[in-house]
mmCIF file of C-alpha atoms in Angstrom:
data_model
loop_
_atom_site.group_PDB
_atom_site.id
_atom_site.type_symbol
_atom_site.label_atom_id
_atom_site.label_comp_id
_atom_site.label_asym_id
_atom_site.label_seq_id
_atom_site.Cartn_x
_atom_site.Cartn_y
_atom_site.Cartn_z
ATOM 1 C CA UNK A 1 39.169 94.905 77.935
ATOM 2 C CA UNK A 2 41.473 92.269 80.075
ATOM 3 C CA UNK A 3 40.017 93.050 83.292
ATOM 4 C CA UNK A 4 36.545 92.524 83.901
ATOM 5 C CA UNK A 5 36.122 91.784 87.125
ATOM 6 C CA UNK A 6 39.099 92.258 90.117
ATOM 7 C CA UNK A 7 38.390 90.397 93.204
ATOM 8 C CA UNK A 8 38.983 90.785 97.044
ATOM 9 C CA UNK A 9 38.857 88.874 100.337
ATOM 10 C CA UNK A 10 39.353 90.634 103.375
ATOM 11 C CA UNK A 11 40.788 88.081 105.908
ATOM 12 C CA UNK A 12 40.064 89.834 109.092
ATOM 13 C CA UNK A 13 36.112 90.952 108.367
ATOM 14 C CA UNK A 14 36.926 94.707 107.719
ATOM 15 C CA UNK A 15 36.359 96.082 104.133
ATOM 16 C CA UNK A 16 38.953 99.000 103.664
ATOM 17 C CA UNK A 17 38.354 101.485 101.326
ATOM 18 C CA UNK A 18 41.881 102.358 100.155
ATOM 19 C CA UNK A 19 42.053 98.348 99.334
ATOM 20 C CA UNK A 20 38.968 97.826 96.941
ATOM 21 C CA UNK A 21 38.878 101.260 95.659
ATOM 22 C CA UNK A 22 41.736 100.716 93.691
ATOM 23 C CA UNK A 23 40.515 97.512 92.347
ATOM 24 C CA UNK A 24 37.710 99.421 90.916
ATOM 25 C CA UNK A 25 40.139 101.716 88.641
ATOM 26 C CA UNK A 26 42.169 98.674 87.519
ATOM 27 C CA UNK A 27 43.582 99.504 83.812
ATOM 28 C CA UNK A 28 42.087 98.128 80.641
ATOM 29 C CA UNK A 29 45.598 96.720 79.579
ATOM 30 C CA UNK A 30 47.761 94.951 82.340
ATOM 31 C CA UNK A 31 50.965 96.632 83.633
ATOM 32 C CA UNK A 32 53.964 95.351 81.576
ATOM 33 C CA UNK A 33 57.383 95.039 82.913
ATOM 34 C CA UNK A 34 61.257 94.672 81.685
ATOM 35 C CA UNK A 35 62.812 91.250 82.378
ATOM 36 C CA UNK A 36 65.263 92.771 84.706
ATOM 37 C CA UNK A 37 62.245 94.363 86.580
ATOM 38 C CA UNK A 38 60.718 90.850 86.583
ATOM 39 C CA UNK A 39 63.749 89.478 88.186
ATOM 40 C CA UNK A 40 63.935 91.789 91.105
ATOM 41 C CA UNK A 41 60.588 90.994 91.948
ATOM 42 C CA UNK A 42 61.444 87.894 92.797
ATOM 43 C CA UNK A 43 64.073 88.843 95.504
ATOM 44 C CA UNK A 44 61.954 90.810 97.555
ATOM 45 C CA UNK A 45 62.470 90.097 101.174
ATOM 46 C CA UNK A 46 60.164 89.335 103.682
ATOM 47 C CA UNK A 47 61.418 92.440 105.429
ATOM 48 C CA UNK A 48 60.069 94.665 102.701
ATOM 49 C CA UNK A 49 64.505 95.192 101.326
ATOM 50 C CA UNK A 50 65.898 94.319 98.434
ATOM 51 C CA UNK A 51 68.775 91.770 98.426
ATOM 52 C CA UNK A 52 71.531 92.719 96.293
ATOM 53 C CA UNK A 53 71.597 90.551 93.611
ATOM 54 C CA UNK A 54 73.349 90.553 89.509
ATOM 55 C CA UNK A 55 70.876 89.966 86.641
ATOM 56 C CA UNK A 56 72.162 89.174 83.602
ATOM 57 C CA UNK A 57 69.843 90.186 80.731
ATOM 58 C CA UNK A 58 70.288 91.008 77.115
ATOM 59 C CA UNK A 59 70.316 94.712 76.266
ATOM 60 C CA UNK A 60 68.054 93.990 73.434
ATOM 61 C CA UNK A 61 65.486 91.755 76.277
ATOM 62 C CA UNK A 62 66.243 94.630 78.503
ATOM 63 C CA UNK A 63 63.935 96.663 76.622
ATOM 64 C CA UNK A 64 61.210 94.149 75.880
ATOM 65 C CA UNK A 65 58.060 94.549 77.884
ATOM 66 C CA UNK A 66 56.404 91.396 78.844
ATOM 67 C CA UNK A 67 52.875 91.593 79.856
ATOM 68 C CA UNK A 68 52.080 89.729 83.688
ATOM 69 C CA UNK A 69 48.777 89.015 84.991
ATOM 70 C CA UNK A 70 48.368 89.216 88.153
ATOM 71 C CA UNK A 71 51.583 91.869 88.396
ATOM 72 C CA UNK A 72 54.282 91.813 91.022
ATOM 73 C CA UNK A 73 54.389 94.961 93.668
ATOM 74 C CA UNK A 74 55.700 98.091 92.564
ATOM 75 C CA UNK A 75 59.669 98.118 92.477
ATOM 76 C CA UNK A 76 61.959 101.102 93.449
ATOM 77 C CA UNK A 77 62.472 102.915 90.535
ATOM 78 C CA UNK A 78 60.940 100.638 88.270
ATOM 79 C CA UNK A 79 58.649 102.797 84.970
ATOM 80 C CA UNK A 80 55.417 100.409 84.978
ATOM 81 C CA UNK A 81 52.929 101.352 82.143
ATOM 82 C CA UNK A 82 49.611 100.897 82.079
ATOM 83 C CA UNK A 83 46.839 102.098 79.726
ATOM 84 C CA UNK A 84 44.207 103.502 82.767
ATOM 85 C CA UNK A 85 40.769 103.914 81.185
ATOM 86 C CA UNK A 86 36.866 103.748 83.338
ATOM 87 C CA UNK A 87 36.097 101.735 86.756
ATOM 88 C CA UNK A 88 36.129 98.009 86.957
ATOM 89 C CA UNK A 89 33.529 95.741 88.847
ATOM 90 C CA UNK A 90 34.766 94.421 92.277
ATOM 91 C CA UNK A 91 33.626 91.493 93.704
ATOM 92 C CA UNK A 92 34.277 91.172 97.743
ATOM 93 C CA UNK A 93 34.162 87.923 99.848
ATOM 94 C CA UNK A 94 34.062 88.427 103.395
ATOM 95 C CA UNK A 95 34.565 84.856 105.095
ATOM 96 C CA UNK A 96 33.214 84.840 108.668
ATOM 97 C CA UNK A 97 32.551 82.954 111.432
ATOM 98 C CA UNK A 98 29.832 83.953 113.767
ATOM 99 C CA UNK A 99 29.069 80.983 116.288
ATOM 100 C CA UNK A 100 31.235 77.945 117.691
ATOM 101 C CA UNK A 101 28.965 74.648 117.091
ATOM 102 C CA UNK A 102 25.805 77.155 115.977
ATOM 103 C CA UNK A 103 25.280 80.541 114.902
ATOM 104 C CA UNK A 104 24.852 83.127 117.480
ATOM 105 C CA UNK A 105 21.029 84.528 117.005
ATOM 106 C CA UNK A 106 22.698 88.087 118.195
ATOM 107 C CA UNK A 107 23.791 88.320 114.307
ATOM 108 C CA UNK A 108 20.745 87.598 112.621
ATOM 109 C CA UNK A 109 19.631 91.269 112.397
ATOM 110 C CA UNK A 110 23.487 92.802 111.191
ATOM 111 C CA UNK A 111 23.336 89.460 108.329
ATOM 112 C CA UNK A 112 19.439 91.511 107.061
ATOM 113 C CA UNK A 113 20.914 94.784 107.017
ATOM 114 C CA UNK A 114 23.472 93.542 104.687
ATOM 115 C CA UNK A 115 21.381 91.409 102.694
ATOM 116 C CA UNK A 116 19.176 94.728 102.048
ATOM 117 C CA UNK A 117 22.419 96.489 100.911
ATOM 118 C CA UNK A 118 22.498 97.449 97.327
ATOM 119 C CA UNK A 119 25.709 95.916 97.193
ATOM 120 C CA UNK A 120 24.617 92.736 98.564
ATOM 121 C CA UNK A 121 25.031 89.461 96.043
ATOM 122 C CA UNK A 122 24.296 87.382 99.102
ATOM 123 C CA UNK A 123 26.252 84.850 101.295
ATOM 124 C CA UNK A 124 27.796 81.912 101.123
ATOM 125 C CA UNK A 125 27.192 78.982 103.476
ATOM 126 C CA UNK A 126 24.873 76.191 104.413
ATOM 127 C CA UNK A 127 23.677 73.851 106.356
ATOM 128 C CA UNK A 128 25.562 70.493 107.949
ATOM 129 C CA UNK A 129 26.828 68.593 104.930
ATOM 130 C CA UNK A 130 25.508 70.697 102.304
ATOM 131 C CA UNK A 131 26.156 73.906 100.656
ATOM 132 C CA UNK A 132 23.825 76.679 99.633
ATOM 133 C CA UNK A 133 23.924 79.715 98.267
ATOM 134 C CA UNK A 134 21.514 82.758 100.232
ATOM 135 C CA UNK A 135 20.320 85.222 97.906
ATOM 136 C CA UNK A 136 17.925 87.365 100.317
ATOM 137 C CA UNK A 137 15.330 86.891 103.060
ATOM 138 C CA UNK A 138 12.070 86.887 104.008
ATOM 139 C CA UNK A 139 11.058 87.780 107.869
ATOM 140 C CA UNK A 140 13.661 85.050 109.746
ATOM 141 C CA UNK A 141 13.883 83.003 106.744
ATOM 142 C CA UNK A 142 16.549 82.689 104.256
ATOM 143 C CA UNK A 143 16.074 82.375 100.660
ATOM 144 C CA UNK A 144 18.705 79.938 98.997
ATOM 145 C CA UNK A 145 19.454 77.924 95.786
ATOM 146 C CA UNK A 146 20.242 74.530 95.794
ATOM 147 C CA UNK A 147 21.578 73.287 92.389
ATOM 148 C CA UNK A 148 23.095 69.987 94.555
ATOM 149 C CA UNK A 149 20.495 67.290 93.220
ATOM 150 C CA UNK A 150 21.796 64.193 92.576
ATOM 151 C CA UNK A 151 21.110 62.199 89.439
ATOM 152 C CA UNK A 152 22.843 60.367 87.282
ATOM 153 C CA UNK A 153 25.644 61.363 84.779
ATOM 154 C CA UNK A 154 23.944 62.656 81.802
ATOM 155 C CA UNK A 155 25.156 66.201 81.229
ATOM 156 C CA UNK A 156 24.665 65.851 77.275
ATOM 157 C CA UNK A 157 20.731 64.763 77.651
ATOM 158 C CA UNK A 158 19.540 66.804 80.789
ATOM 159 C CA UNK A 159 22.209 69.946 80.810
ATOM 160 C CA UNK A 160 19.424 71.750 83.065
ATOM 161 C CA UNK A 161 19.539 69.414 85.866
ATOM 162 C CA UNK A 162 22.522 71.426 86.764
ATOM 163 C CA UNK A 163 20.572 74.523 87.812
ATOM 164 C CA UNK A 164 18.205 74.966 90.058
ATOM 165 C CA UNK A 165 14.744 75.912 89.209
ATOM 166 C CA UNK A 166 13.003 77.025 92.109
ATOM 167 C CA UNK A 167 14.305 79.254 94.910
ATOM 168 C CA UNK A 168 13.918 77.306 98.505
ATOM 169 C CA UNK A 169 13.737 79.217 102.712
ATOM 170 C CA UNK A 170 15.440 77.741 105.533
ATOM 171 C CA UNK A 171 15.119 79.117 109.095
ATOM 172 C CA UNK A 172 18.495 81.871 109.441
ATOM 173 C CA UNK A 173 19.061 79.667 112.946
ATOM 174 C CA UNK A 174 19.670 76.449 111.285
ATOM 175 C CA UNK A 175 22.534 77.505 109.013
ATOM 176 C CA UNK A 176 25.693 76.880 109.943
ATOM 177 C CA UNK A 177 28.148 79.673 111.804
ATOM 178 C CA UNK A 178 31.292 79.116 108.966
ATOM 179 C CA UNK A 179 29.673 81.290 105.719
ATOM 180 C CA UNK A 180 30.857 84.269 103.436
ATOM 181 C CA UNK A 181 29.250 87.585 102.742
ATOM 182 C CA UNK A 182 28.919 88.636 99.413
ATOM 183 C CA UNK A 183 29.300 92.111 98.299
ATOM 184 C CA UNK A 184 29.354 93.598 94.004
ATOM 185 C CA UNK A 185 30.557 97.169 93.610
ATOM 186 C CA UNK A 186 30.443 98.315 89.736
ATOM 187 C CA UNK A 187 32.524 101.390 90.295
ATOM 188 C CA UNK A 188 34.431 103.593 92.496
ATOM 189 C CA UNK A 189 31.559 105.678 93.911
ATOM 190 C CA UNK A 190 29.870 102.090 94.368
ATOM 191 C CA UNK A 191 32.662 101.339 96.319
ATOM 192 C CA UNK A 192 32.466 104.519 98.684
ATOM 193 C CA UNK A 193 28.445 103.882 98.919
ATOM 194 C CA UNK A 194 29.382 100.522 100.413
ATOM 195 C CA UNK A 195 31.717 101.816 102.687
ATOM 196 C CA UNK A 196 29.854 104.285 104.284
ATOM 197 C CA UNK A 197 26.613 101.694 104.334
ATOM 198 C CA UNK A 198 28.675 99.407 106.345
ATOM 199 C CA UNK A 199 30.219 102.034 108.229
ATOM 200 C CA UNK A 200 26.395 103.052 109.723
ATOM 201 C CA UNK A 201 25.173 99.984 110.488
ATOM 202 C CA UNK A 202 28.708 99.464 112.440
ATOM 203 C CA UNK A 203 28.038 102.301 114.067
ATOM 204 C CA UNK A 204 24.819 101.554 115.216
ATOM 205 C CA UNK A 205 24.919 97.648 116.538
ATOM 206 C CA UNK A 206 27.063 95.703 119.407
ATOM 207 C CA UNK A 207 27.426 92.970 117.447
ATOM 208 C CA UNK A 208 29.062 94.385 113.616
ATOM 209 C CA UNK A 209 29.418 91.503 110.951
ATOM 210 C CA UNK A 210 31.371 93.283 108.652
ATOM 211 C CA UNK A 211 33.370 96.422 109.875
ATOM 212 C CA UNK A 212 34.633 98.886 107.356
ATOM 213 C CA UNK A 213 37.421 101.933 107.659
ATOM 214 C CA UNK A 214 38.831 104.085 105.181
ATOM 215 C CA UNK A 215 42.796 102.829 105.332
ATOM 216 C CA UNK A 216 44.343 99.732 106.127
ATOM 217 C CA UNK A 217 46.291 99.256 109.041
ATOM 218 C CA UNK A 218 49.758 99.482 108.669
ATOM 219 C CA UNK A 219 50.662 96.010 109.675
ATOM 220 C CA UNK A 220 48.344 95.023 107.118
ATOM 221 C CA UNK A 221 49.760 97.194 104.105
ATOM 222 C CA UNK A 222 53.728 96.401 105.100
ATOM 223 C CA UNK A 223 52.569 92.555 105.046
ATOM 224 C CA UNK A 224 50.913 92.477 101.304
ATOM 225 C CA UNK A 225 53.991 94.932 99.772
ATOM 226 C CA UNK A 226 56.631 92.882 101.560
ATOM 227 C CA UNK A 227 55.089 89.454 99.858
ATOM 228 C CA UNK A 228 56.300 88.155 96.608
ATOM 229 C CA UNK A 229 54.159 87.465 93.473
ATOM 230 C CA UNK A 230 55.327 84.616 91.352
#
């Protein structure tokens, strides 16, 4: 199986669930593609039209299938095959930034509730001039790992200086307002859970972290299908 894990990072802290739901049905073999079908994906405009354009392509390469990973958007006409088979893990990144110089104590209890998630794989960020990663949390306390230690350069002697051994706290008020929010959905119905988690505690706070909604706005979805993939 090619695709083991698919990835997304919502830019505008809103998970959508017709955007990671069909991450999570990905197929086992990549889509393949003619040449000439390659070539027009490279013309797209930014206005979401084709340009006319002449291709010149063997007959014989005409009907050669090339594999491409990652693929370009779906073409007018074009027959894209794919072998479709089970779900595929979805990791989702949600960069934020809740503060100006510090973070804004009104978002400490939104960052537990989806720390507590059973999606959660925990957040990204840190303190001034050093990076951390936050795996969970204990009353206003963050739990982190630290594998930053500085030593000298002996990889080949002492490979386990490059992990860290012992999980450390920090105060949630001392971290610093730029971090990203970690979620891990194994499937499609792990994907709907997460929605609908995130779509509660939205509904129940002034101050949502992460947002979610079922379809992507249509600015949004003419803005990815009018960009080319090279």
């Amino acid at each position: 199986m090619r695709h083991l894990l698919s990835m997304c990072v919502p830019m505008d802290g809103v998970v959508y669930y017709d955007q990671i739901a069909p991450l999570c049905r990905r197929a086992a073999s990549p889509p393949t593609y003619t040449p000439a079908q390659l070539a027009m994906s490279f013309v797209l405009a930014g206005d979401s039209t084709l340009r006319t354009t002449t291709v010149a392509c063997p007959p014989a390469a005409q009907q050669r299938s090339l594999p491409l990973l990652p693929p370009p958007p779906p073409l007018p006409g074009a027959a894209v095959t794919a072998t479709a088979v089970g779900d595929v893990p979805c990791l989702i990144l949600v960069p934020l930034r809740l503060g100006v110089e510090r973070l804004n104590e009104e978002y400490l209890p939104e960052l537990k509730k989806l720390l507590s998630l059973p999606q959660s794989v925990g957040l990204i960020g840190g303190r001034q001039k050093e990076s951390l990663y936050f795996v969970g949390f204990q009353d206003d306390n963050l739990i982190y790992l630290d594998p930053h230690i500085v030593h000298k350069a002996d990889f080949v002697q002492h490979p386990e200086t490059y992990h860290c051994q012992f999980p450390q706290s920090v105060d949630m008020r001392e971290i610093e307002p730029s971090l990203a929010v970690g979620f891990y959905c194994s499937n499609v119905a792990d994907a709907r859970n997460l929605v609908d988690a995130l779509t509660v505690i939205q509904n129940h706070t002034s101050f949502p972290v992460v947002s979610a909604a079922e379809h992507q706005p249509d600015y949004l979805v003419e803005s990815l299908s009018s960009s080319a993939y090279f």
